[in-house]
Short mmCIF file of C-alpha atoms in Angstrom, two decimals:
data_model
loop_
_atom_site.label_atom_id
_atom_site.label_comp_id
_atom_site.label_asym_id
_atom_site.label_seq_id
_atom_site.Cartn_x
_atom_site.Cartn_y
_atom_site.Cartn_z
CA GLN A 1 -94.54 63.20 -63.29
CA ARG A 2 -92.15 65.00 -60.76
CA HIS A 3 -95.39 65.86 -58.63
CA HIS A 4 -96.87 62.33 -59.28
CA SER A 5 -100.30 64.24 -59.70
CA ALA A 6 -103.05 61.74 -60.84
CA ALA A 7 -105.11 64.93 -62.11
CA LEU A 8 -102.27 65.79 -64.46
CA ALA A 9 -101.88 62.00 -65.53
CA GLN A 10 -105.53 62.13 -66.43
CA LEU A 11 -105.19 65.61 -68.12
CA ALA A 12 -102.30 64.29 -70.30
CA SER A 13 -104.21 61.26 -71.19
CA ARG A 14 -107.17 63.29 -72.50
CA ILE A 15 -104.80 65.68 -74.33
CA ALA A 16 -103.13 62.49 -75.87
CA ALA A 17 -106.62 61.50 -77.07
CA VAL A 18 -107.61 64.83 -78.39
CA ALA A 19 -104.23 65.06 -80.18
CA LYS A 20 -104.70 61.73 -81.68
CA TYR A 21 -108.30 61.49 -82.70
CA GLY A 22 -109.05 65.28 -83.05
CA ALA A 23 -107.20 65.71 -86.29
CA THR A 24 -109.52 63.19 -88.06
CA ASN A 25 -112.63 65.10 -86.97
CA GLY A 26 -111.50 68.58 -88.36
CA GLU A 27 -111.51 69.71 -84.81
CA ASP A 28 -109.54 72.82 -83.24
CA ILE A 29 -106.96 70.57 -81.47
CA PHE A 30 -104.99 73.59 -79.86
CA GLY A 31 -108.37 75.18 -78.83
CA LYS A 32 -109.59 71.88 -77.30
CA ILE A 33 -106.24 71.33 -75.39
CA LYS A 34 -106.31 75.02 -74.21
CA GLY A 35 -109.68 74.23 -72.94
CA LEU A 36 -108.58 71.20 -70.97
CA ILE A 37 -105.79 72.76 -69.68
CA SER A 38 -107.76 75.89 -68.62
CA ASP A 39 -110.49 73.71 -67.04
CA MET A 40 -107.72 71.92 -65.03
CA ILE A 41 -106.22 74.96 -64.00
CA SER A 42 -109.47 76.22 -62.64
CA LYS A 43 -110.26 73.05 -60.90
CA LEU A 44 -106.66 73.09 -59.15
CA GLU A 45 -107.33 76.65 -58.26
CA LYS A 46 -110.65 75.76 -56.59
CA GLU A 47 -109.17 72.74 -54.72
CA ALA A 48 -106.49 75.14 -53.59
CA GLU A 49 -108.95 77.53 -52.25
CA GLU A 50 -110.87 74.75 -50.41
CA GLU A 51 -107.92 73.41 -49.02
CA GLY A 52 -107.07 76.83 -47.70
CA THR A 53 -110.50 77.33 -46.04
CA GLU A 54 -110.11 73.73 -44.61
CA LYS A 55 -106.66 74.40 -43.34
CA ALA A 56 -108.00 77.78 -41.56
CA TYR A 57 -111.01 75.74 -40.01
CA CYS A 58 -108.56 73.02 -38.92
CA ASP A 59 -106.16 75.63 -37.45
CA GLU A 60 -109.17 77.30 -35.45
CA GLU A 61 -110.80 73.96 -34.30
CA GLN A 62 -107.41 72.59 -33.03
CA ALA A 63 -106.70 75.99 -31.26
CA LYS A 64 -110.05 76.07 -29.62
CA THR A 65 -109.82 72.29 -28.37
CA GLU A 66 -106.45 72.65 -27.27
CA ALA A 67 -107.54 75.76 -25.21
CA LYS A 68 -110.64 74.00 -23.87
CA LYS A 69 -108.54 71.03 -22.88
CA SER A 70 -106.29 73.28 -21.04
CA GLU A 71 -109.06 75.10 -19.21
CA LEU A 72 -111.09 71.69 -18.23
CA ASP A 73 -107.48 70.19 -17.00
CA ASP A 74 -106.99 73.42 -14.97
CA ASP A 75 -110.50 73.30 -13.70
CA ILE A 76 -110.25 69.30 -12.73
CA ALA A 77 -106.92 70.06 -11.10
CA LYS A 78 -108.29 73.06 -8.94
CA LEU A 79 -111.49 70.78 -8.21
CA THR A 80 -109.21 67.81 -7.12
CA SER A 81 -107.05 69.92 -5.00
CA LYS A 82 -110.12 71.33 -3.36
CA ILE A 83 -111.52 68.11 -2.64
CA ASP A 84 -108.42 66.56 -1.13
CA GLN A 85 -108.13 69.49 1.32
CA ASP A 86 -111.72 69.35 2.24
CA SER A 87 -111.70 65.69 2.73
CA SER A 88 -108.42 65.84 4.79
CA LYS A 89 -109.82 68.62 6.91
CA SER A 90 -113.31 66.69 7.44
CA ALA A 91 -111.14 63.54 8.39
CA GLN A 92 -109.18 65.60 10.77
CA LEU A 93 -112.15 66.91 12.31
CA LYS A 94 -113.74 63.52 12.57
CA GLU A 95 -110.71 62.31 14.62
CA GLU A 96 -110.75 65.34 16.90
CA VAL A 97 -114.62 64.52 17.50
CA ARG A 98 -113.85 60.92 18.30
CA VAL A 99 -111.07 62.12 20.77
CA LEU A 100 -113.34 64.56 22.39
CA GLY A 101 -115.79 61.72 22.86
CA LEU A 102 -113.12 59.67 24.64
CA GLU A 103 -112.38 62.84 26.80
CA LEU A 104 -115.91 63.47 27.57
CA GLY A 105 -116.37 59.56 28.54
CA SER A 106 -113.27 60.11 30.95
CA ILE A 107 -114.73 63.08 32.47
CA THR A 108 -118.24 61.46 33.13
CA LYS A 109 -116.17 58.20 34.75
CA GLU A 110 -114.07 60.60 36.82
CA GLN A 111 -117.47 62.63 38.03
CA ALA A 112 -118.96 59.36 38.80
CA GLU A 113 -115.96 58.30 40.92
CA MET A 114 -115.87 61.53 42.59
CA ASP A 115 -119.63 61.43 43.44
CA LYS A 116 -119.11 57.81 45.00
CA ILE A 117 -116.22 58.90 47.09
CA ARG A 118 -117.85 62.02 48.03
CA MET A 119 -120.93 60.28 49.19
CA GLU A 120 -118.85 57.64 50.76
CA THR A 121 -116.71 60.21 52.79
CA HIS A 122 -119.96 62.41 53.79
CA GLU A 123 -121.52 59.07 55.28
CA ASP A 124 -118.24 58.43 57.20
CA TYR A 125 -118.32 61.95 58.36
CA THR A 126 -121.93 61.87 59.27
CA VAL A 127 -121.39 58.90 61.54
CA ALA A 128 -117.98 60.22 63.09
CA LYS A 129 -119.82 63.34 64.12
CA LYS A 130 -122.70 61.86 65.54
CA ASP A 131 -120.45 59.41 67.61
CA LEU A 132 -118.27 62.63 68.86
CA GLU A 133 -121.05 64.80 69.40
CA LEU A 134 -122.51 62.00 71.64
CA GLY A 135 -119.07 61.32 73.36
CA LEU A 136 -118.56 65.27 73.76
CA THR A 137 -122.34 65.57 75.21
CA GLY A 138 -121.69 62.82 77.76
CA VAL A 139 -118.43 64.15 78.89
CA ARG A 140 -119.85 67.63 79.37
CA LYS A 141 -122.85 66.26 81.38
CA ALA A 142 -120.41 64.17 83.54
CA LEU A 143 -118.34 67.45 84.02
CA HIS A 144 -121.38 69.27 84.96
CA LEU A 145 -122.56 66.78 87.61
CA LEU A 146 -119.07 66.32 88.98
CA ARG A 147 -118.39 70.03 89.10
CA ASP A 148 -121.58 70.54 90.81
CA TYR A 149 -120.95 67.53 93.34
CA TYR A 150 -117.45 68.88 94.23
CA GLY A 151 -118.55 72.17 94.22
CA GLY A 152 -121.52 71.64 96.61
CA SER A 153 -119.29 69.63 98.96
CA ALA A 154 -116.77 72.62 99.41
CA ALA A 155 -119.83 74.93 100.03
CA LEU A 156 -121.25 72.52 102.75
CA ILE A 157 -117.92 72.26 104.41
CA GLN A 158 -117.43 76.09 104.39
CA ASP A 159 -121.01 76.41 105.90
CA ASP A 160 -120.27 73.85 108.43
CA ALA A 161 -117.21 75.51 109.41
CA PHE A 162 -118.83 78.77 109.95
CA MET A 163 -121.67 77.16 112.17
CA GLN A 164 -119.00 75.32 114.14
CA GLN A 165 -120.49 71.97 113.19
CA PRO A 166 -118.81 68.89 114.20
CA ALA A 167 -116.95 67.06 111.17
CA ALA A 168 -118.88 64.46 109.48
CA PRO A 169 -117.61 60.84 109.85
CA GLU A 170 -114.61 60.10 107.74
CA HIS A 171 -116.46 57.49 105.43
CA HIS A 172 -118.73 60.37 104.39
CA SER A 173 -116.17 62.77 103.51
CA LYS A 174 -115.16 63.56 99.74
CA SER A 175 -112.05 63.34 98.38
CA SER A 176 -111.22 66.82 96.63
CA GLY A 177 -107.95 65.58 95.10
CA ALA A 178 -109.51 62.43 93.60
CA GLY A 179 -112.21 64.85 92.44
CA GLN A 180 -109.95 67.12 90.74
CA SER A 181 -107.99 64.22 88.95
CA ILE A 182 -111.19 62.89 87.64
CA LEU A 183 -112.33 66.29 86.50
CA GLY A 184 -108.98 66.61 84.67
CA ILE A 185 -109.35 63.40 82.84
CA LEU A 186 -112.76 64.33 81.65
CA GLU A 187 -111.59 67.85 80.63
CA VAL A 188 -108.90 66.37 78.51
CA CYS A 189 -111.53 63.92 77.02
CA GLU A 190 -113.76 66.79 76.12
CA SER A 191 -110.88 68.64 74.66
CA ASP A 192 -109.96 65.46 72.55
CA PHE A 193 -113.53 65.20 71.54
CA ALA A 194 -113.95 68.97 70.63
CA ASN A 195 -110.71 68.76 68.70
CA ASN A 196 -111.63 65.55 66.63
CA LEU A 197 -114.99 66.88 66.16
CA ALA A 198 -113.67 70.17 64.68
CA LYS A 199 -111.06 68.38 62.78
CA GLU A 200 -113.94 66.10 61.06
CA GLU A 201 -115.85 69.15 60.45
CA GLN A 202 -112.89 70.92 58.65
CA GLU A 203 -111.98 68.00 56.71
CA GLU A 204 -115.64 67.65 55.55
CA ALA A 205 -115.79 71.26 54.70
CA ASP A 206 -112.54 70.96 52.65
CA ALA A 207 -113.72 67.68 51.15
CA GLU A 208 -117.02 69.39 50.12
CA SER A 209 -115.21 72.41 48.81
CA ASN A 210 -112.77 70.40 46.72
CA TYR A 211 -115.48 68.24 45.34
CA GLN A 212 -117.70 71.33 44.51
CA LYS A 213 -114.56 73.00 42.76
CA MET A 214 -113.78 69.86 40.85
CA THR A 215 -117.45 69.45 39.62
CA GLN A 216 -117.57 72.70 38.62
CA GLU A 217 -114.66 72.39 36.59
CA ASN A 218 -115.80 69.33 35.07
CA LYS A 219 -119.00 70.88 34.12
CA ILE A 220 -117.11 73.78 32.34
CA THR A 221 -114.77 71.30 30.79
CA GLU A 222 -117.48 68.98 29.75
CA ALA A 223 -119.56 71.80 28.34
CA THR A 224 -116.80 73.13 26.26
CA LYS A 225 -116.01 69.79 24.77
CA GLU A 226 -119.70 69.36 23.96
CA GLN A 227 -119.70 72.48 22.31
CA ASP A 228 -116.50 71.53 20.35
CA VAL A 229 -118.14 68.27 19.32
CA LYS A 230 -121.04 70.02 17.95
CA TYR A 231 -119.31 72.64 16.12
CA LYS A 232 -116.75 70.21 14.72
CA THR A 233 -119.34 67.79 13.61
CA GLN A 234 -121.35 70.34 11.92
CA GLU A 235 -118.09 71.75 10.27
CA SER A 236 -117.31 68.22 9.13
CA LYS A 237 -120.76 67.49 7.72
CA SER A 238 -120.59 70.99 5.68
CA LEU A 239 -117.18 69.98 4.35
CA ASP A 240 -118.59 66.35 3.51
CA SER A 241 -121.60 68.12 1.47
CA THR A 242 -119.08 70.53 -0.03
CA VAL A 243 -116.89 67.55 -1.14
CA ALA A 244 -119.77 65.81 -2.67
CA GLU A 245 -120.87 68.87 -4.72
CA LEU A 246 -117.16 69.29 -5.97
CA SER A 247 -117.07 65.65 -6.87
CA SER A 248 -120.26 66.02 -8.86
CA ASP A 249 -118.53 69.15 -10.69
CA ARG A 250 -115.67 67.39 -11.38
CA GLU A 251 -117.33 64.26 -12.84
CA THR A 252 -119.23 66.81 -15.08
CA THR A 253 -116.06 68.47 -15.96
CA ASN A 254 -114.34 65.02 -16.91
CA SER A 255 -117.54 64.24 -18.85
CA GLU A 256 -116.98 67.61 -20.79
CA LEU A 257 -113.40 66.88 -21.09
CA SER A 258 -114.04 63.38 -22.65
CA ALA A 259 -116.42 65.09 -25.06
CA VAL A 260 -113.98 67.64 -25.94
CA LEU A 261 -111.13 64.96 -26.46
CA GLU A 262 -113.38 62.91 -28.43
CA TYR A 263 -114.06 65.96 -30.88
CA ASP A 264 -110.24 66.58 -30.82
CA GLY A 265 -109.62 63.07 -31.95
CA LYS A 266 -111.95 63.61 -35.09
CA ILE A 267 -110.68 66.94 -35.80
CA LYS A 268 -106.80 65.36 -35.84
CA ASP A 269 -108.08 62.48 -38.04
CA ARG A 270 -109.71 65.21 -40.53
CA CYS A 271 -106.64 67.73 -40.48
CA ILE A 272 -103.44 65.94 -39.52
CA ALA A 273 -103.91 62.03 -40.45
CA LYS A 274 -102.87 62.56 -44.11
CA PRO A 275 -99.97 61.21 -46.13
CA GLU A 276 -98.85 64.80 -46.62
CA THR A 277 -99.24 68.12 -45.01
CA TYR A 278 -101.30 71.03 -46.26
CA GLU A 279 -98.02 72.68 -46.94
CA GLU A 280 -96.75 69.94 -49.32
CA ARG A 281 -100.16 69.77 -50.81
CA SER A 282 -100.15 73.41 -51.52
CA ALA A 283 -96.53 73.77 -52.88
CA ARG A 284 -97.40 70.53 -55.29
CA ARG A 285 -100.60 72.23 -56.39
CA ALA A 286 -98.97 75.59 -57.02
CA ALA A 287 -96.27 73.96 -59.28
CA GLU A 288 -98.89 72.06 -61.02
CA ILE A 289 -100.76 75.23 -61.76
CA GLU A 290 -97.93 77.12 -62.57
CA GLY A 291 -96.69 74.53 -64.94
CA LEU A 292 -100.07 74.24 -66.65
CA LYS A 293 -100.15 78.04 -67.11
CA LYS A 294 -96.84 77.85 -68.82
CA SER A 295 -98.14 75.19 -70.98
CA LEU A 296 -101.06 77.26 -71.95
CA THR A 297 -98.84 80.06 -72.70
CA VAL A 298 -96.70 77.99 -74.94
CA LEU A 299 -99.84 76.72 -76.74
CA ASN A 300 -101.10 80.26 -77.21
CA ASP A 301 -97.88 81.05 -78.94
CA GLU A 302 -97.91 78.03 -80.98
CA THR A 303 -101.43 78.85 -81.98
CA ALA A 304 -100.74 82.28 -82.81
CA PHE A 305 -97.66 81.20 -84.96
CA LEU A 306 -99.67 78.48 -87.00
CA GLN A 307 -102.36 81.31 -87.73
CA ARG A 308 -99.79 83.45 -89.02
CA LYS A 309 -98.19 80.88 -91.12
CA ASN A 310 -101.64 79.83 -92.56
CA ARG A 311 -102.50 83.29 -93.40
CA ARG A 312 -99.23 83.66 -95.53
CA HIS A 313 -100.04 80.30 -97.33
CA SER A 314 -103.21 81.62 -98.30
CA MET A 315 -101.87 84.91 -99.50
CA HIS A 316 -99.66 82.98 -102.15
#
């Protein structure tokens, strides 16, 4: 009654039946009862052994599932961390590629504007050069003619003086002072034309040099950025591919974890979800077996006593 055992209650009922009806049938009551108790002890010991085996199985399976859950949780955490890291890196590379695309577009626009300005300034230079060269050529021709004219007049005057020819009429004489004044003006014009032409040529050379320098720099910058776009695009695609593979691995691992959790639930239902623990059941069953063994010892003693008593009566 202290252990509230249904098995012991059943045994007690059977013993009571044997005690009540066995005597009328002439059966060995004590032998019958001892047999019942011995059978119950064997049954309880077998159940105890089976529960011990079950307990060992439960402990082992629970330990395995806990270890597997921990392993899979770690794997999922690592995969998630790697996925987040690679996704972030890929997004960063894509943003860098976007910025590089804007910079390349700006370079293309800048180069087109430079090309336009260079073409316009070169056309202006070509026109200005043609005009200056034309003006310079005209001035030099005028200088040549005037120098020949005034230079020839002086020679004639010297020859006439040597030959003692009479002087020409006054309205036929050349004014050397006026000639020198005209020559001076033309020489200034020649100098201005020459200087302006040289200045235009220098400005054209400088403009062309700067244009070529900037164009070359733009080409180098453009090539560098295009290579950056190429490599960053390749790297981001590779990272995206890795993320897809890792995501698939994580999905598989999650599926495996779900299966482990389902199995773990079944193990817990089998091993834990019981009204009393294994320790409580083991202690109860040990007490039952001990009590039955004591009862069996008492019965054995009682049987021996009755046998001795019967022998004494038969001797009288």
